[in-house]
mmCIF file of C-alpha atoms in Angstrom:
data_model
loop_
_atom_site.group_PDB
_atom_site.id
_atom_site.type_symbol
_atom_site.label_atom_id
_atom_site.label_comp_id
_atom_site.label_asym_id
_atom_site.label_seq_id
_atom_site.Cartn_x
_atom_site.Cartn_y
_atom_site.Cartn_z
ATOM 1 C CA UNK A 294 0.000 0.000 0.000
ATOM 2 C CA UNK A 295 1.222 3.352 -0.943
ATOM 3 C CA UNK A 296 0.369 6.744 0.210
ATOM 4 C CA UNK A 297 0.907 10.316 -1.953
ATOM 5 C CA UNK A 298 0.237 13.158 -0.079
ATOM 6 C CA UNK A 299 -0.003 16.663 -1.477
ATOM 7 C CA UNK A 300 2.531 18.209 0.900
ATOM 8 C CA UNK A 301 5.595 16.955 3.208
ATOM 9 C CA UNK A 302 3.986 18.037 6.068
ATOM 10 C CA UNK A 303 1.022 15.841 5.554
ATOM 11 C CA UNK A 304 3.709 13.292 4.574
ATOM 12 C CA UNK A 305 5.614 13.510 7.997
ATOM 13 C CA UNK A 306 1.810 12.723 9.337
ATOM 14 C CA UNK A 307 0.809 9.925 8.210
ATOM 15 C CA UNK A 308 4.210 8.441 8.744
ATOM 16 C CA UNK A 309 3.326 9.009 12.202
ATOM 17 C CA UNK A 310 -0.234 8.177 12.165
ATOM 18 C CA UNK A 311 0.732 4.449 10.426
ATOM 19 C CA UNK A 312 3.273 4.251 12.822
ATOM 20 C CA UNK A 313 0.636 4.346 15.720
ATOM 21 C CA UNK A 314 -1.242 2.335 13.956
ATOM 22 C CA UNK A 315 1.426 -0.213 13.721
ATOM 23 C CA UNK A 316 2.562 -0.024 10.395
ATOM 24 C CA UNK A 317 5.854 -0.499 9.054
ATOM 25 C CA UNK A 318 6.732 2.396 7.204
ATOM 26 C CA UNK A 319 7.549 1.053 4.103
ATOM 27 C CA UNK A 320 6.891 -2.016 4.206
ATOM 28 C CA UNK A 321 3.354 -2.162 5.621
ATOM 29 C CA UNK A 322 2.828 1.277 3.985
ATOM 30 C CA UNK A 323 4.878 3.925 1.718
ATOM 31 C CA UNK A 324 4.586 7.240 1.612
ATOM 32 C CA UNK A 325 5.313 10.398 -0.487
ATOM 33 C CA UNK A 326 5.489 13.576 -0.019
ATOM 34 C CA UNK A 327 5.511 16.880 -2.374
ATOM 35 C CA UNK A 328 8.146 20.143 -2.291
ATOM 36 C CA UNK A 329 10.660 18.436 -0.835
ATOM 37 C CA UNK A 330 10.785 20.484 2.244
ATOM 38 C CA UNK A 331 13.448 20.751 5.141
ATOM 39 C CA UNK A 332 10.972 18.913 7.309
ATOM 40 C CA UNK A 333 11.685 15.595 4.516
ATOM 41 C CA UNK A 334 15.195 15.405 5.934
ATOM 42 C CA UNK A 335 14.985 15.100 9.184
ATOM 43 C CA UNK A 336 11.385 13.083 9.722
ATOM 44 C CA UNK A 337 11.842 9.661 10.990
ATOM 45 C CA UNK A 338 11.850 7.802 8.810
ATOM 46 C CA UNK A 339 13.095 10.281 6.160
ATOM 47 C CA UNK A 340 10.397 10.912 4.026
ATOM 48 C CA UNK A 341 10.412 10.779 -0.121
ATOM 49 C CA UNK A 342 9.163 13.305 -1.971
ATOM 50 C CA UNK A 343 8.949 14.821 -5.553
ATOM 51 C CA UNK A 344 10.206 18.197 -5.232
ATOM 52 C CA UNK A 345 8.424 21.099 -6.697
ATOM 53 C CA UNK A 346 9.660 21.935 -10.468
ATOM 54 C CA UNK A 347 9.374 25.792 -9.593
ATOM 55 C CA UNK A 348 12.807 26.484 -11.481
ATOM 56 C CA UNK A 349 11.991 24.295 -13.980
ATOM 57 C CA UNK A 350 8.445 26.106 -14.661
ATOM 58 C CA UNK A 351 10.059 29.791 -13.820
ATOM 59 C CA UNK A 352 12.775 28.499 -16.664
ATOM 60 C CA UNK A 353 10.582 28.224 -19.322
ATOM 61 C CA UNK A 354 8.323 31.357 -18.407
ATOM 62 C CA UNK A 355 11.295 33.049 -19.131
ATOM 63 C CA UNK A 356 11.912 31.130 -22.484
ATOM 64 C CA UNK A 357 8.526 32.246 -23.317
ATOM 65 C CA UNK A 358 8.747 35.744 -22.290
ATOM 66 C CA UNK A 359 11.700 36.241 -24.541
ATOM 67 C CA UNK A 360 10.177 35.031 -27.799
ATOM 68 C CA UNK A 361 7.334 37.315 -27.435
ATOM 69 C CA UNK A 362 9.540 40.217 -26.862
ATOM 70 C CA UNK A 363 11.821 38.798 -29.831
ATOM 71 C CA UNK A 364 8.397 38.878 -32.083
ATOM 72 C CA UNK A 365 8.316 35.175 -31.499
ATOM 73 C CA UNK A 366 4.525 33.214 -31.685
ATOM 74 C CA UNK A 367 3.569 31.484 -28.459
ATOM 75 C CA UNK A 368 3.690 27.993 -29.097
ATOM 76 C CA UNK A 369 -0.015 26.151 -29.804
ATOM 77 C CA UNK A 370 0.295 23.342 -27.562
ATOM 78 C CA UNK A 371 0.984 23.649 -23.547
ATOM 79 C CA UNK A 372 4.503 23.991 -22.796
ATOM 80 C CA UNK A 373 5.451 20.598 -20.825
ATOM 81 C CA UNK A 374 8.113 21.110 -17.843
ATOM 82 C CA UNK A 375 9.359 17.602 -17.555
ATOM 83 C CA UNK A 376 9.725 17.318 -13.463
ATOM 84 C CA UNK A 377 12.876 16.922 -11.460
ATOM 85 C CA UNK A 378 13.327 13.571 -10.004
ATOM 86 C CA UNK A 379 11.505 11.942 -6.968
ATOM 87 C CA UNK A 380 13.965 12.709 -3.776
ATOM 88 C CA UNK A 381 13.890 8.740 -2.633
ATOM 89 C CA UNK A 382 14.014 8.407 1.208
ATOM 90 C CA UNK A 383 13.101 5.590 3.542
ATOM 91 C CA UNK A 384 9.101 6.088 3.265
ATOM 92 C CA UNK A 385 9.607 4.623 0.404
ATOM 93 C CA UNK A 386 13.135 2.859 -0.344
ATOM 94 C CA UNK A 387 12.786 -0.161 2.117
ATOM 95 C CA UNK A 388 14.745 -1.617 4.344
ATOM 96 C CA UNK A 389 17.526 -2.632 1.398
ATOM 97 C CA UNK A 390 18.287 1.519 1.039
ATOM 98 C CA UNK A 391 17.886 2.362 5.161
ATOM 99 C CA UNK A 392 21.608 2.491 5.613
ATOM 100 C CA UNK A 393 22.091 0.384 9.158
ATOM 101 C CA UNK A 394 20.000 -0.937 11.251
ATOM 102 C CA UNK A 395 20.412 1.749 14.638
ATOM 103 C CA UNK A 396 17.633 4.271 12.510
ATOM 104 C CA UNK A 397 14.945 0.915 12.166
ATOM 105 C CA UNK A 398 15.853 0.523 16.137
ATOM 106 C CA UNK A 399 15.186 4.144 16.646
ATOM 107 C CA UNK A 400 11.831 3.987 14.636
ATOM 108 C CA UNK A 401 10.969 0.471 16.608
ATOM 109 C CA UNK A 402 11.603 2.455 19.990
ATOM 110 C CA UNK A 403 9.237 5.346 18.736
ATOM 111 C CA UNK A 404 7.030 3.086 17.761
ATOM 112 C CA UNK A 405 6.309 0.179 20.479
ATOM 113 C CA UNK A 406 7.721 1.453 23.257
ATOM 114 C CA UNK A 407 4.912 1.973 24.995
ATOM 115 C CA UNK A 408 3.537 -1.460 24.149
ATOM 116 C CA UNK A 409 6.526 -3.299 26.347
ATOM 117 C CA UNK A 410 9.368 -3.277 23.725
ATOM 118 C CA UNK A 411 12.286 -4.755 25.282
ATOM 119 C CA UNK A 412 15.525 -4.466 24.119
ATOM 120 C CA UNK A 413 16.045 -8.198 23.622
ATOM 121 C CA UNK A 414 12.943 -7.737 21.335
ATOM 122 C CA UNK A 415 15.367 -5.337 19.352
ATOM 123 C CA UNK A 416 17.828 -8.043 19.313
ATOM 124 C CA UNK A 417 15.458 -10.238 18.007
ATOM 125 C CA UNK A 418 14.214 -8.383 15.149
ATOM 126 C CA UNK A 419 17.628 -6.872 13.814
ATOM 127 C CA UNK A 420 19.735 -10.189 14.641
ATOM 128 C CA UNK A 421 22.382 -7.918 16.253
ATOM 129 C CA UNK A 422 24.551 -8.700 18.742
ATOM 130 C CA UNK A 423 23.548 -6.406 22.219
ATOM 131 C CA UNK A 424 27.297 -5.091 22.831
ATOM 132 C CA UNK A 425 27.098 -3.902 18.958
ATOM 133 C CA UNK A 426 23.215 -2.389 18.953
ATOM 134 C CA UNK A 427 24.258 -0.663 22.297
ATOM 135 C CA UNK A 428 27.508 0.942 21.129
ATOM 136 C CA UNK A 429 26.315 2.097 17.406
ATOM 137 C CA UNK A 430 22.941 2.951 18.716
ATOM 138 C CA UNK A 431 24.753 5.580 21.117
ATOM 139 C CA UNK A 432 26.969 6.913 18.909
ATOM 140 C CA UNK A 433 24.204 7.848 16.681
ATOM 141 C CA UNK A 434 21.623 9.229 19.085
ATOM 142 C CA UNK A 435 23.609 10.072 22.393
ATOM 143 C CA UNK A 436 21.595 7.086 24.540
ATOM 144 C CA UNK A 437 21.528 3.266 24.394
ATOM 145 C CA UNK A 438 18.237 1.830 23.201
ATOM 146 C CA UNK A 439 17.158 0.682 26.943
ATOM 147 C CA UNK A 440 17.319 4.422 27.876
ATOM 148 C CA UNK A 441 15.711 5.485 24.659
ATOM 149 C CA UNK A 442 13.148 3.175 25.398
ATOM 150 C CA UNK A 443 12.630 4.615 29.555
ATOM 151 C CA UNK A 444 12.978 7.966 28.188
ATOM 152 C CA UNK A 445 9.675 7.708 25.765
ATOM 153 C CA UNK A 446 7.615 6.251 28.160
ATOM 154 C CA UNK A 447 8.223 8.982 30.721
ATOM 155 C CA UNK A 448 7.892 11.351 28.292
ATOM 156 C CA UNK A 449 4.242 10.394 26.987
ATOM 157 C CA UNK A 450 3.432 9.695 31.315
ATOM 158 C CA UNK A 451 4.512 13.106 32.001
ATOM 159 C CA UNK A 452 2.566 14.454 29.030
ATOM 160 C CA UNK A 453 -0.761 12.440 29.441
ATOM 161 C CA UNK A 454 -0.250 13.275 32.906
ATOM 162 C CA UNK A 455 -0.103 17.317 32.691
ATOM 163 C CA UNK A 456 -2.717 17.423 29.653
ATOM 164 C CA UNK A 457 -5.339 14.576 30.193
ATOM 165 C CA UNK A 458 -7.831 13.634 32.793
ATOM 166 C CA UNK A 459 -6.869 10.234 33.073
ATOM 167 C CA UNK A 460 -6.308 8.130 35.546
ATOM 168 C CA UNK A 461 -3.021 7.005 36.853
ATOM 169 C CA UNK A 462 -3.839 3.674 36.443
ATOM 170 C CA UNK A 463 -5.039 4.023 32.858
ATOM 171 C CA UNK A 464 -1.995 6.047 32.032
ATOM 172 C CA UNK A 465 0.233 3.064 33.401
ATOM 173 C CA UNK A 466 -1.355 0.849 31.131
ATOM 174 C CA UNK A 467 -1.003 3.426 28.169
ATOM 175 C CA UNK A 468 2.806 3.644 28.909
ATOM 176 C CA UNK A 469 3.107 -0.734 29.221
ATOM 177 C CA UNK A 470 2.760 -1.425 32.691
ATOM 178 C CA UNK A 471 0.159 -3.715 33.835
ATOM 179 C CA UNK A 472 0.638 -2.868 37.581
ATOM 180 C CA UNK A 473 0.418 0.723 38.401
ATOM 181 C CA UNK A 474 2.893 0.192 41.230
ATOM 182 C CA UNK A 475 5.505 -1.135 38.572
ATOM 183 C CA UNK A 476 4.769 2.283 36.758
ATOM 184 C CA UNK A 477 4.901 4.309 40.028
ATOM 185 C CA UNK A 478 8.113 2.949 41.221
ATOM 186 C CA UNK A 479 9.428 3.507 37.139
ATOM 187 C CA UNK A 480 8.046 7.034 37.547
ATOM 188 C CA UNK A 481 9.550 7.629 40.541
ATOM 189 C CA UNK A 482 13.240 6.667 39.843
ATOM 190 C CA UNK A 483 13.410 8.461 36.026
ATOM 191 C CA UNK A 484 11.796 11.558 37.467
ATOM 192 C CA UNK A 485 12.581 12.058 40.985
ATOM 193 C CA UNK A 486 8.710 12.193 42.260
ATOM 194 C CA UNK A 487 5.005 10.224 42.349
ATOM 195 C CA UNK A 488 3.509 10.575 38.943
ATOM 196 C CA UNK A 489 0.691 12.330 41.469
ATOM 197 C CA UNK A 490 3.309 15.162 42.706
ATOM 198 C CA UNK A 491 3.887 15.609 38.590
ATOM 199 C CA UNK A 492 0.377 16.093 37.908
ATOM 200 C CA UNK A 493 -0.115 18.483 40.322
ATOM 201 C CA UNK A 494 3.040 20.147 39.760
ATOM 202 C CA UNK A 495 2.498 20.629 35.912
ATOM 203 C CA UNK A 496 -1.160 22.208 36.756
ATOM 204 C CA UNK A 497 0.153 24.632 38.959
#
């Protein structure tokens, strides 16, 4: 199944939106973009896009604007701008053109990591040695994947807990904990209080 979306923006999206869906960007689902914008760069995954043949059209405006001054006839048919090549990223390349395997960890940490991911799970589904995914994961993003992986959980706690309504308890389960006092004594050690003190804290 592929996915064409009329801007990068949109693109970045419904990587994200398949990706909580859990979908394998690409291979449960590619995706496209359009323009070719900044934001295409530095998405994870990297998104594809065609980029906009502004030049291209602005080119041959130009062309056109000169042979009328030069007493020139416009031409009878449409002038056809033949478009610049698709930029190809991972929405769309596949896990062949990723480059290593540390970004699919990263995307598989963003992804499931409030579903119970382990990092033996990440062992599992790269077939990577743990000394090796530890020391290239770090080098790339500044963290091994465990930490990564404690680091998104308490991120989406401390934001469910400071925006939602939800209880503690549903919140635990949200983050992959099926006791709440598993989450509470998680909570406590990664940020130093109850996840009740950071509710009340965030709302003050």
């Amino acid at each position: 199944m592929a996915i064409h979306c009329d801007d990068d923006y949109v693109g970045v999206l419904a990587c994200r939106v398949a990706q909580h869906l859990g979908l394998v960007v690409p291979d449960d689902v590619a995706v496209l973009g359009f323009y070719d914008m900044v934001v295409a760069r530095f998405s994870t995954p990297t998104l594809s896009s065609i980029p906009a043949p502004g030049q291209f059209v602005g080119a041959a405006g130009i062309q056109l604007l000169s042979d009328l001054l030069n007493g020139k006839r416009l031409p009878e048919r449409q002038v056809l701008i033949t478009p610049p090549p698709v930029a190809a990223r991972e929405s769309t390349n596949g896990s062949v053109h990723r480059g290593d395997d540390i970004r699919r960890a990263h995307q598989l940490i963003d992804q499931f990591a409030c579903r119970g991911l382990r990092v033996l799970d990440l062992l599992e589904q790269l077939m990577i040695s743990q000394k090796t995914l530890n020391k290239r994961f770090e080098a790339v993003y500044g963290e091994k994947p465990g930490a990564a992986i404690r680091r998104i959980r308490l991120e989406r706690a401390q934001q469910w807990l400071a925006t939602t309504e939800l209880s503690i308890g549903r919140i635990a389960e949200m983050c992959g904990f099926s006791e709440p006092s598993n989450f509470n004594l998680f909570f406590r050690r990664e940020a130093g209080c109850t996840p009740s003190a950071y509710r009340k804290q965030a709302r003050s």
